[in-house]
mmCIF file of C-alpha atoms in Angstrom:
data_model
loop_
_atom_site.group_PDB
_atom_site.id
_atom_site.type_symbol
_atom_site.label_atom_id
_atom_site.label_comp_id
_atom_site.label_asym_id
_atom_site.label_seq_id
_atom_site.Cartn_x
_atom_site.Cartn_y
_atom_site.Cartn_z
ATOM 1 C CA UNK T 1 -9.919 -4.405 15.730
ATOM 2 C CA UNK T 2 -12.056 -1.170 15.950
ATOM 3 C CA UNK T 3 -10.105 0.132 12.740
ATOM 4 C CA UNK T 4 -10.966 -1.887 9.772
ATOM 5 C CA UNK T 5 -9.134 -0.679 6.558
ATOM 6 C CA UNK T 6 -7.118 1.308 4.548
ATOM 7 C CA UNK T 7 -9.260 3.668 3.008
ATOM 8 C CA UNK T 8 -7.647 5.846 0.341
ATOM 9 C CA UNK T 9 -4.207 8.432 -0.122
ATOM 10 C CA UNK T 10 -4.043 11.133 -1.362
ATOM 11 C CA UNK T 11 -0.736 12.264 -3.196
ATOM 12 C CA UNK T 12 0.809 15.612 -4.127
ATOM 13 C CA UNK T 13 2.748 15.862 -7.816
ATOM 14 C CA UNK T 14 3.870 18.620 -9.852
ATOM 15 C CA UNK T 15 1.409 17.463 -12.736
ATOM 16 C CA UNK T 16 -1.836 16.091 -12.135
ATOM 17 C CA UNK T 17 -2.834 15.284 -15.379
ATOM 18 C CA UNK T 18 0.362 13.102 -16.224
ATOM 19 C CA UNK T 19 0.172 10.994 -13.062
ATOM 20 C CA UNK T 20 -3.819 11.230 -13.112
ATOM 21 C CA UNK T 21 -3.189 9.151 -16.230
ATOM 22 C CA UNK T 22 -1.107 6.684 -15.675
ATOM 23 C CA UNK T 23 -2.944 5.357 -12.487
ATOM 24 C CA UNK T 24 -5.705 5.446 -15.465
ATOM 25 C CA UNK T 25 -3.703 3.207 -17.659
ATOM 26 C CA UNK T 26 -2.970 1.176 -14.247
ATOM 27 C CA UNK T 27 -6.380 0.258 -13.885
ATOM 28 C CA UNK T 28 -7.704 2.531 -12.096
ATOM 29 C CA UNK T 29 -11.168 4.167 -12.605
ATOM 30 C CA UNK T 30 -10.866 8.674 -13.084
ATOM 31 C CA UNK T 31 -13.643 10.259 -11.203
ATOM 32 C CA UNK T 32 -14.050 14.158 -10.131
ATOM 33 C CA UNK T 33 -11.845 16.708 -8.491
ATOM 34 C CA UNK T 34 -8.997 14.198 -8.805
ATOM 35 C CA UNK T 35 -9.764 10.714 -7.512
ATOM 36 C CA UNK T 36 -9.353 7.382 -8.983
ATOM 37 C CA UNK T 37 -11.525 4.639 -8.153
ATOM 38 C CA UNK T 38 -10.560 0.654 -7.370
ATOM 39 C CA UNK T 39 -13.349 -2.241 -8.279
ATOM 40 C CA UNK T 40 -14.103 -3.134 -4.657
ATOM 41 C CA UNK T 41 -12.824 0.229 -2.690
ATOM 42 C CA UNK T 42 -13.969 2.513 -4.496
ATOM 43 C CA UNK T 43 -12.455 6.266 -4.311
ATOM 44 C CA UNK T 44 -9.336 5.460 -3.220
ATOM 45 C CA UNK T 45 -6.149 7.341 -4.921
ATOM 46 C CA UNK T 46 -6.838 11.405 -5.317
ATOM 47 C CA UNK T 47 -4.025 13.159 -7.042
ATOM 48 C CA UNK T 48 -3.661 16.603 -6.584
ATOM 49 C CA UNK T 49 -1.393 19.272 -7.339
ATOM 50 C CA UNK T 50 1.662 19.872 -5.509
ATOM 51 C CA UNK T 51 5.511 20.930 -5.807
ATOM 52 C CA UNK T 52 7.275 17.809 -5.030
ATOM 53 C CA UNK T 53 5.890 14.374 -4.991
ATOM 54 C CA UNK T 54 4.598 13.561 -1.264
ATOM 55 C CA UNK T 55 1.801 11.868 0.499
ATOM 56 C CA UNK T 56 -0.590 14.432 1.789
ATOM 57 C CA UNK T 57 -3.327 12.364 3.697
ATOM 58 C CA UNK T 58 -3.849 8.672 4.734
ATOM 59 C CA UNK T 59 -7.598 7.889 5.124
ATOM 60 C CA UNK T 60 -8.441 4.955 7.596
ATOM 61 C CA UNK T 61 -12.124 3.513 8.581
ATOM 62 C CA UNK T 62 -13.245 2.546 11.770
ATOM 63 C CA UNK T 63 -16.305 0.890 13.051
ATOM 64 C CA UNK T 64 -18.008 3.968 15.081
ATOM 65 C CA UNK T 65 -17.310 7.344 17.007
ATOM 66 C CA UNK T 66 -16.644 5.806 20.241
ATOM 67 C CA UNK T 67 -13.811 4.725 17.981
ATOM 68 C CA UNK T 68 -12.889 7.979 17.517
ATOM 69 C CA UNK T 69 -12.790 8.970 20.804
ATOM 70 C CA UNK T 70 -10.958 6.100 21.784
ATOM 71 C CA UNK T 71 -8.082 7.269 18.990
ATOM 72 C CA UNK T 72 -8.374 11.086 20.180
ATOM 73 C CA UNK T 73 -7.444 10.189 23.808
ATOM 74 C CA UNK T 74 -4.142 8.411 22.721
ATOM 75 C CA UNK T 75 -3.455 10.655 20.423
ATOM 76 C CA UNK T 76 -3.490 13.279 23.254
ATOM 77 C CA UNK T 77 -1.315 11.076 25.758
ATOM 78 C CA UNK T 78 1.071 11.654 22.951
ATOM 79 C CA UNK T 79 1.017 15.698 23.173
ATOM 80 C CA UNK T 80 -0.776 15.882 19.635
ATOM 81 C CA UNK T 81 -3.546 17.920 18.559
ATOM 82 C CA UNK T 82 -6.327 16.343 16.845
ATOM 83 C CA UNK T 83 -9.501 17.618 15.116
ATOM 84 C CA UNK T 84 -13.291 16.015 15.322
ATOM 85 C CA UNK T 85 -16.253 16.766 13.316
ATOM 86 C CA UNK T 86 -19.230 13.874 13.581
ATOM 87 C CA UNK T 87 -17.831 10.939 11.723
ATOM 88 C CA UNK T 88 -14.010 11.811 11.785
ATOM 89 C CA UNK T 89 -11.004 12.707 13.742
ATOM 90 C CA UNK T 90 -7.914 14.220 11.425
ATOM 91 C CA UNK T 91 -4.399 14.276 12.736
ATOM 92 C CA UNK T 92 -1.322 14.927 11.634
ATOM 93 C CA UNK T 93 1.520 12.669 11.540
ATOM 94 C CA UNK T 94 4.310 14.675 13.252
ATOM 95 C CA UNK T 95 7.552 14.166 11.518
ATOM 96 C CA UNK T 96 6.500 14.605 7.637
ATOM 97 C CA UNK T 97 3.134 16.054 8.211
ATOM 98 C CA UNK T 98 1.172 14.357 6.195
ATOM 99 C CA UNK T 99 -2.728 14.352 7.137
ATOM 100 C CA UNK T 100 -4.215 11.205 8.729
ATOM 101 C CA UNK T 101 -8.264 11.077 9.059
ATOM 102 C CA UNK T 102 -9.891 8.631 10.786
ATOM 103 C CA UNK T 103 -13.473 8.108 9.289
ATOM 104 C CA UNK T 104 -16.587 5.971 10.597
ATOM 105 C CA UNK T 105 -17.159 3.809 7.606
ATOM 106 C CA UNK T 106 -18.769 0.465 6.968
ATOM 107 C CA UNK T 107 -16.001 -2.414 6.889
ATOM 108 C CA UNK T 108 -15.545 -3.337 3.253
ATOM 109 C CA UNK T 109 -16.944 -6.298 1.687
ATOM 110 C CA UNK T 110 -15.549 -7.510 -1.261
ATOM 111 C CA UNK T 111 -17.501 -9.962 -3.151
ATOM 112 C CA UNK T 112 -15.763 -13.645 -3.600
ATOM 113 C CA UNK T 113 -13.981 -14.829 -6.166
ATOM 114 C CA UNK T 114 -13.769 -18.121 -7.231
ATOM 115 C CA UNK T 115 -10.343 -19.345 -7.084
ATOM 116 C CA UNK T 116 -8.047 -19.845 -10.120
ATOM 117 C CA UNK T 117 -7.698 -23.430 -10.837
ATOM 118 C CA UNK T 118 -4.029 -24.130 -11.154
ATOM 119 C CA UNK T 119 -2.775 -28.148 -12.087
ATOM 120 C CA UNK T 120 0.048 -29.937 -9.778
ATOM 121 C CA UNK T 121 1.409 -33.211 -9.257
ATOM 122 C CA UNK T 122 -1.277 -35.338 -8.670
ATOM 123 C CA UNK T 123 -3.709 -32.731 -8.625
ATOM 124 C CA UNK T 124 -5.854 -31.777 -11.608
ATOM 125 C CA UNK T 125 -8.243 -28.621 -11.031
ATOM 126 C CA UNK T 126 -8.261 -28.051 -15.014
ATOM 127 C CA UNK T 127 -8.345 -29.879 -17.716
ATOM 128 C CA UNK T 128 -9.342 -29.827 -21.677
ATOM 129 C CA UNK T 129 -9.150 -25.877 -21.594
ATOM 130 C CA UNK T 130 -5.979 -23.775 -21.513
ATOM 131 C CA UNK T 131 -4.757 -21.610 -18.423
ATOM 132 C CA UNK T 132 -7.161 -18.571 -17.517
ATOM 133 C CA UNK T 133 -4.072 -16.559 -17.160
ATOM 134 C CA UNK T 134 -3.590 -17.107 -20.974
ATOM 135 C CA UNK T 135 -6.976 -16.871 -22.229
ATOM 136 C CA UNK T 136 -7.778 -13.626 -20.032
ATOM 137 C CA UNK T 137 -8.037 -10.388 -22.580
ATOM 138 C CA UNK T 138 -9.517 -7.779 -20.319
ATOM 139 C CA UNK T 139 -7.756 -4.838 -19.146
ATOM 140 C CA UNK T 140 -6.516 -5.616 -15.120
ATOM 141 C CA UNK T 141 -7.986 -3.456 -12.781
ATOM 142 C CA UNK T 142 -6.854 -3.585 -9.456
ATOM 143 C CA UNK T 143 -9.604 -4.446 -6.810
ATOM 144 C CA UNK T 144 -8.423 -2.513 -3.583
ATOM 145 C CA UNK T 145 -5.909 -0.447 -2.608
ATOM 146 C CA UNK T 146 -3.692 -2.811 0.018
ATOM 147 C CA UNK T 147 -0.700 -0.678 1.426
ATOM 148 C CA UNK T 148 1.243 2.496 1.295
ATOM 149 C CA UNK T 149 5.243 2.869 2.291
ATOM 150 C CA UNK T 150 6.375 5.975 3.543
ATOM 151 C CA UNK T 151 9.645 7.061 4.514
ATOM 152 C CA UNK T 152 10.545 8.601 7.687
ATOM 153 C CA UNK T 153 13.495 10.412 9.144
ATOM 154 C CA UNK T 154 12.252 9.518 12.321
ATOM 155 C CA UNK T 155 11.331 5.878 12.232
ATOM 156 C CA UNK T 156 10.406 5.997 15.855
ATOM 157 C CA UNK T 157 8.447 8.800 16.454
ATOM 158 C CA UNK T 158 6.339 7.311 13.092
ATOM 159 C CA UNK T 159 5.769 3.849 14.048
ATOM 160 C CA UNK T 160 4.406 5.468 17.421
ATOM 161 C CA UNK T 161 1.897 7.357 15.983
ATOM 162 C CA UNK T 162 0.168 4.911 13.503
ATOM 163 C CA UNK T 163 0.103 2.183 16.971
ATOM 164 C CA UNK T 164 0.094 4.086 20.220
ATOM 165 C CA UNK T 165 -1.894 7.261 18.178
ATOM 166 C CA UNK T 166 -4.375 5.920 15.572
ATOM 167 C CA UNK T 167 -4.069 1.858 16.838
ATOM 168 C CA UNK T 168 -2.748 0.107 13.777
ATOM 169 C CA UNK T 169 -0.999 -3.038 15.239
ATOM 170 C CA UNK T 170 2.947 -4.466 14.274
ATOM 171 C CA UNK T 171 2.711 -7.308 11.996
ATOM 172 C CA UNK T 172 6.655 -7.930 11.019
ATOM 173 C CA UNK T 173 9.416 -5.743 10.803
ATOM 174 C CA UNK T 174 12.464 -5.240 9.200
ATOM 175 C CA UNK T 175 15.182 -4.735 11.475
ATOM 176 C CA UNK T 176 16.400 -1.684 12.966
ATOM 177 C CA UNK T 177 15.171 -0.187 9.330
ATOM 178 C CA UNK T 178 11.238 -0.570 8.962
ATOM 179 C CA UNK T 179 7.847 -1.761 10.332
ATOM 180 C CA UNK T 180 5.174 -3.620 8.747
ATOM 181 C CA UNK T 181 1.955 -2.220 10.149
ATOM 182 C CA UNK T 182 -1.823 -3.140 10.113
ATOM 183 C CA UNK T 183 -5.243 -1.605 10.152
ATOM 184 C CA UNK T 184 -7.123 -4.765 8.559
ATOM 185 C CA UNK T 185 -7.161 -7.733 8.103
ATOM 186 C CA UNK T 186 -4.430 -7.623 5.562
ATOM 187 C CA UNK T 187 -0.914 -8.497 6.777
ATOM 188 C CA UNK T 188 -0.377 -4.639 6.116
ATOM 189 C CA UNK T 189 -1.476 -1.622 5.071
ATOM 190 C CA UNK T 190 1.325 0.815 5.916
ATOM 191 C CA UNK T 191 5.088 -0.341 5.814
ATOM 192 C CA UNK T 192 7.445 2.566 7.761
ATOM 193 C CA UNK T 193 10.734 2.697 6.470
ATOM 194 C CA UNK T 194 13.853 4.510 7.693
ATOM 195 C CA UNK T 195 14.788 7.268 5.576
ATOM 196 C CA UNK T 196 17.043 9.972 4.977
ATOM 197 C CA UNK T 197 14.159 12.071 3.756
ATOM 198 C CA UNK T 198 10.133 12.005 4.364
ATOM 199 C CA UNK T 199 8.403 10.894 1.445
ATOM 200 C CA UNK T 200 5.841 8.359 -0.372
ATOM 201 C CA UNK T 201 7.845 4.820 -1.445
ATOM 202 C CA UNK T 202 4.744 3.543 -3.232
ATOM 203 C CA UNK T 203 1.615 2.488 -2.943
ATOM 204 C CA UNK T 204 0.341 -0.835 -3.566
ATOM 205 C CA UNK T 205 -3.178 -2.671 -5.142
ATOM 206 C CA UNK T 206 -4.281 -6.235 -5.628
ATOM 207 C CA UNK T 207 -5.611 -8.069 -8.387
ATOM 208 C CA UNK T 208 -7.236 -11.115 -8.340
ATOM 209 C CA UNK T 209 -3.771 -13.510 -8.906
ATOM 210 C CA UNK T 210 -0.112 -14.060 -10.115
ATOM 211 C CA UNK T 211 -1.301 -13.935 -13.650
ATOM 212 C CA UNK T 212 -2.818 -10.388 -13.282
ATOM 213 C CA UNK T 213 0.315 -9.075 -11.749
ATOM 214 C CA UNK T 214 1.864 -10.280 -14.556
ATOM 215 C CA UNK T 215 -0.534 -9.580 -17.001
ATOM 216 C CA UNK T 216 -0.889 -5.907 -15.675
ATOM 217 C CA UNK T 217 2.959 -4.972 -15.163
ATOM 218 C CA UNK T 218 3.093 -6.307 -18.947
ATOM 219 C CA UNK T 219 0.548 -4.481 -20.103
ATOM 220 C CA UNK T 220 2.392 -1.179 -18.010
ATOM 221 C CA UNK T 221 5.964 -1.698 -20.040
ATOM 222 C CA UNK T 222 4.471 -1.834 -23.395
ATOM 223 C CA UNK T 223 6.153 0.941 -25.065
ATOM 224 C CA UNK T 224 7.187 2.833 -21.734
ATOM 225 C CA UNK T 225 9.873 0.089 -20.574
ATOM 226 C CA UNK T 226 10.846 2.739 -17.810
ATOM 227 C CA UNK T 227 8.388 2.343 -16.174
ATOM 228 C CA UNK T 228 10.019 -0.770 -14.402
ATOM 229 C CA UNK T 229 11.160 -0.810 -11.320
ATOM 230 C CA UNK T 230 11.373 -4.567 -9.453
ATOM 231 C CA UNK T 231 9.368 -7.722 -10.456
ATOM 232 C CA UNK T 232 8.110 -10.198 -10.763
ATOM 233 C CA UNK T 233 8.824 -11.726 -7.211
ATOM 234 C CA UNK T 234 7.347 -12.815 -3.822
ATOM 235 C CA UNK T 235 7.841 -10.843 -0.682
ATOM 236 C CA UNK T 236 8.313 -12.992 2.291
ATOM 237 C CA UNK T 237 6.992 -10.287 5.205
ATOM 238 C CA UNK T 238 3.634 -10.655 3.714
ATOM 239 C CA UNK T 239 4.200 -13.448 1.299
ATOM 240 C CA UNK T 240 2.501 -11.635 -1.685
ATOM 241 C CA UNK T 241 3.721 -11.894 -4.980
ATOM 242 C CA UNK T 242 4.693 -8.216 -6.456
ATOM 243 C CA UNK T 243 6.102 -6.286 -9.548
ATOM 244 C CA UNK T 244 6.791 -2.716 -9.270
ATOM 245 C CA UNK T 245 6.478 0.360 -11.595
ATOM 246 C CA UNK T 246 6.949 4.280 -11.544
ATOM 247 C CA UNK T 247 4.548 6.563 -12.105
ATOM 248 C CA UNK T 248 5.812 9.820 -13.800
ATOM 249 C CA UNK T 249 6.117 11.605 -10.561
ATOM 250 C CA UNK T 250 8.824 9.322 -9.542
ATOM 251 C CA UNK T 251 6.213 7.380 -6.882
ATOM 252 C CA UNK T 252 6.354 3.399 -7.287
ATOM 253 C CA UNK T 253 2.973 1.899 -7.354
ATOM 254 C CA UNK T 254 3.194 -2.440 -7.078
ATOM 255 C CA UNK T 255 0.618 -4.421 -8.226
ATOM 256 C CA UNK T 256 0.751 -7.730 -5.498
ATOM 257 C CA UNK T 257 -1.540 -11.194 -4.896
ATOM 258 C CA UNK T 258 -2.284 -13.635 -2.650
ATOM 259 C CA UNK T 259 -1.382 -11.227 0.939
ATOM 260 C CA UNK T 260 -1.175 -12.651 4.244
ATOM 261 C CA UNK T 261 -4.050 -11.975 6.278
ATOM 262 C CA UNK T 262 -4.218 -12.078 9.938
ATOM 263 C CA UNK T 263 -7.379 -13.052 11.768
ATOM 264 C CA UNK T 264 -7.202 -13.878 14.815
ATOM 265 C CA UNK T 265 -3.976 -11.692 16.725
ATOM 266 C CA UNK T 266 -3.259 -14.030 18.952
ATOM 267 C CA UNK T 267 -1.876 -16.507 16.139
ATOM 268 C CA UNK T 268 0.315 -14.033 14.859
ATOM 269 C CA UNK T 269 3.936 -13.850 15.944
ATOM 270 C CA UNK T 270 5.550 -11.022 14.743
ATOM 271 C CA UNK T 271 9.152 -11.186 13.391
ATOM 272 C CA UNK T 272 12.252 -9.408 13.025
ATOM 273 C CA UNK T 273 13.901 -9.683 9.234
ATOM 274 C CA UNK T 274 17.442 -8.858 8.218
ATOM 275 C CA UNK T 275 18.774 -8.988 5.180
ATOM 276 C CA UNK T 276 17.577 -9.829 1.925
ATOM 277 C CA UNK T 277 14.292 -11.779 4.036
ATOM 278 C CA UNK T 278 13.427 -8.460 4.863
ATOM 279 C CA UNK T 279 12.511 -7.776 0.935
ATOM 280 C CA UNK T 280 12.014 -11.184 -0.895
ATOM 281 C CA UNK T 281 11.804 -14.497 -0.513
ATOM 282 C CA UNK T 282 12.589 -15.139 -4.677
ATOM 283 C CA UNK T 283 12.722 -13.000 -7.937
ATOM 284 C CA UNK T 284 15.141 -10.407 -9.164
ATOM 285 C CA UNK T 285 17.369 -8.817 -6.299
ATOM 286 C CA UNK T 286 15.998 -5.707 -6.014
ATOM 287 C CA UNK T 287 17.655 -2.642 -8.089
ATOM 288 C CA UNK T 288 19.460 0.025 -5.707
ATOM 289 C CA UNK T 289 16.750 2.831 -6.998
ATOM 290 C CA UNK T 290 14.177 0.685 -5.440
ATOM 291 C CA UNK T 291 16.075 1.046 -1.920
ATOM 292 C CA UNK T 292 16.915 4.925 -2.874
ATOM 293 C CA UNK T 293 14.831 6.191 -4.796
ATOM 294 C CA UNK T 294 16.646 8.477 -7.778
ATOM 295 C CA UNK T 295 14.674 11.550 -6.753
ATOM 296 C CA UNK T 296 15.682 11.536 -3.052
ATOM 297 C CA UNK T 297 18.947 13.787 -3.352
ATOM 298 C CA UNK T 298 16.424 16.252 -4.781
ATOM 299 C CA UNK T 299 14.240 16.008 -2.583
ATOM 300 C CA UNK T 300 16.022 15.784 0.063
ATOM 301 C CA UNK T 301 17.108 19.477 -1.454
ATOM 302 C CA UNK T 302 13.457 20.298 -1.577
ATOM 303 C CA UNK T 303 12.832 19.650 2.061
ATOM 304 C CA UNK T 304 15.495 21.923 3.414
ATOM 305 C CA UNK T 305 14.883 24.766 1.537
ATOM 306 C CA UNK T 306 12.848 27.627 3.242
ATOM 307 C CA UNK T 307 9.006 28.145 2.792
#
């Protein structure tokens, strides 16, 4: 696959400062002129100022400009303008308008770590020392930013330009209501949903296991228990473990584990999910503000009013 990850987002909320930090208290690193920084990616979350929440660019990396090219000319077979300077071509996706660069970059390498022993029957990885999970008292910082979930009014015309446009390739989907779709490695880095209104879902960054998601959604709720949302559970379509939380903006941000990854394409079979597969395989049923958001009436408001 020419394209090899998800790079960053950048979001839009009415106050900078507020959301700037919370992803701070999340775990993520503050830098200059409004980005946040991941252990492994680096620069990958910018928050900037804007009226409502929304996404306002997607940043993916690719291997070279003949990439580039390559994503220009189907991006043209689709009747859509497109914009190249040396190491990037910017687009924009045509049914929220939300920017979508695609930047020569090196493919990430994220250093190994060693796997968390965990005891079963018959099976005895540690012994004489208490859980790691238990004994761990650093702050969790996430290592990478894995996915973002948009909503569309035009589910279609979306899905189209992430695959037949920029190249990202179908993983699962949801039926009739959302696709799961890949630039990496990673089972997914963008997850399309049908929507009555365009707008950012949430965004979503790995740790290294099940006790870090825990450990960081705990650490999240101390004091601000509204910041829940869903959790803790495991997603079948990508078989990652999750808990969800809302930043003050109203945008969900999930920390997740152990993600399907896809190496070789031709293993992969895509499916179809309906129902209650399409979301979990076990925890919590979901809340009905995680599958409508409270904010959408209002900004559904927002997007038809003029200028």
């Amino acid at each position: 696959m020419a394209l090899h990850q998800l790079s960053s987002v950048t979001i839009g909320v009415p106050d900078p400062r507020a959301t700037s930090a919370y992803y701070t208290e999340f775990g993520l690193s503050p830098g200059q002129d409004g980005w946040l920084a991941t252990r492994d990616g680096g620069d990958q979350l910018r928050v900037v100022a804007a009226p409502t929440r929304r996404l306002i660019e997607i940043v993916v990396g690719a291997d070279d400009p003949d990439d580039l090219d390559r994503v220009a000319s189907r991006l043209h077979r689709l009747g859509l303008p497109t914009t190249r300077t040396a190491d990037a071509l910017i687009a924009y996706e045509p049914v929220a308008g939300f920017r979508a660069v695609v930047r020569v970059a090196r493919r990430p390498a994220q250093p190994e770590t060693p796997p968390t022993p965990y005891n079963g029957p018959g099976r005895i990885e540690r012994h004489g020392t208490r859980a790691p999970g238990v004994l761990r008292t650093d702050p969790v910082r996430p290592r990478k930013l894995g996915h973002a979930v948009v909503g569309s009014t035009d589910l279609n015309v979306t899905r189209t330009f992430f695959t037949d446009g920029l190249g990202f390739k179908l993983s699962d989907e949801i039926k009739g209501e959302g696709a799961f779709l890949r630039c990496s490695t990673d089972h997914h880095n963008l997850l399309v949903l049908r929507a009555p209104v365009n707008f950012l879902h949430h965004t979503s960054w790995q740790v290294d296991d099940i006790d870090d998601v825990g450990r960081g959604a705990t650490a999240m709720l101390d004091g601000n228990p509204e910041r829940h949302v869903w959790g803790l559970g495991r997603h079948h379509a990508g078989s990652n473990f999750f808990w969800y939380l809302k930043d003050p903006a109203g945008n969900f941000s999930e920390y997740y584990s152990d993600m399907d990854c896809i190496l070789e394409d031709q293993l992969w079979k895509p499916e179809a999910f309906e129902g209650a597969q399409g979301l979990f395989n076990w925890g919590p049923p979901p809340p009905p503000s995680f599958l409508r958001p409270d904010d959408l009436a209002a900004l559904m408001t927002g997007a038809h009013q003029p200028g």
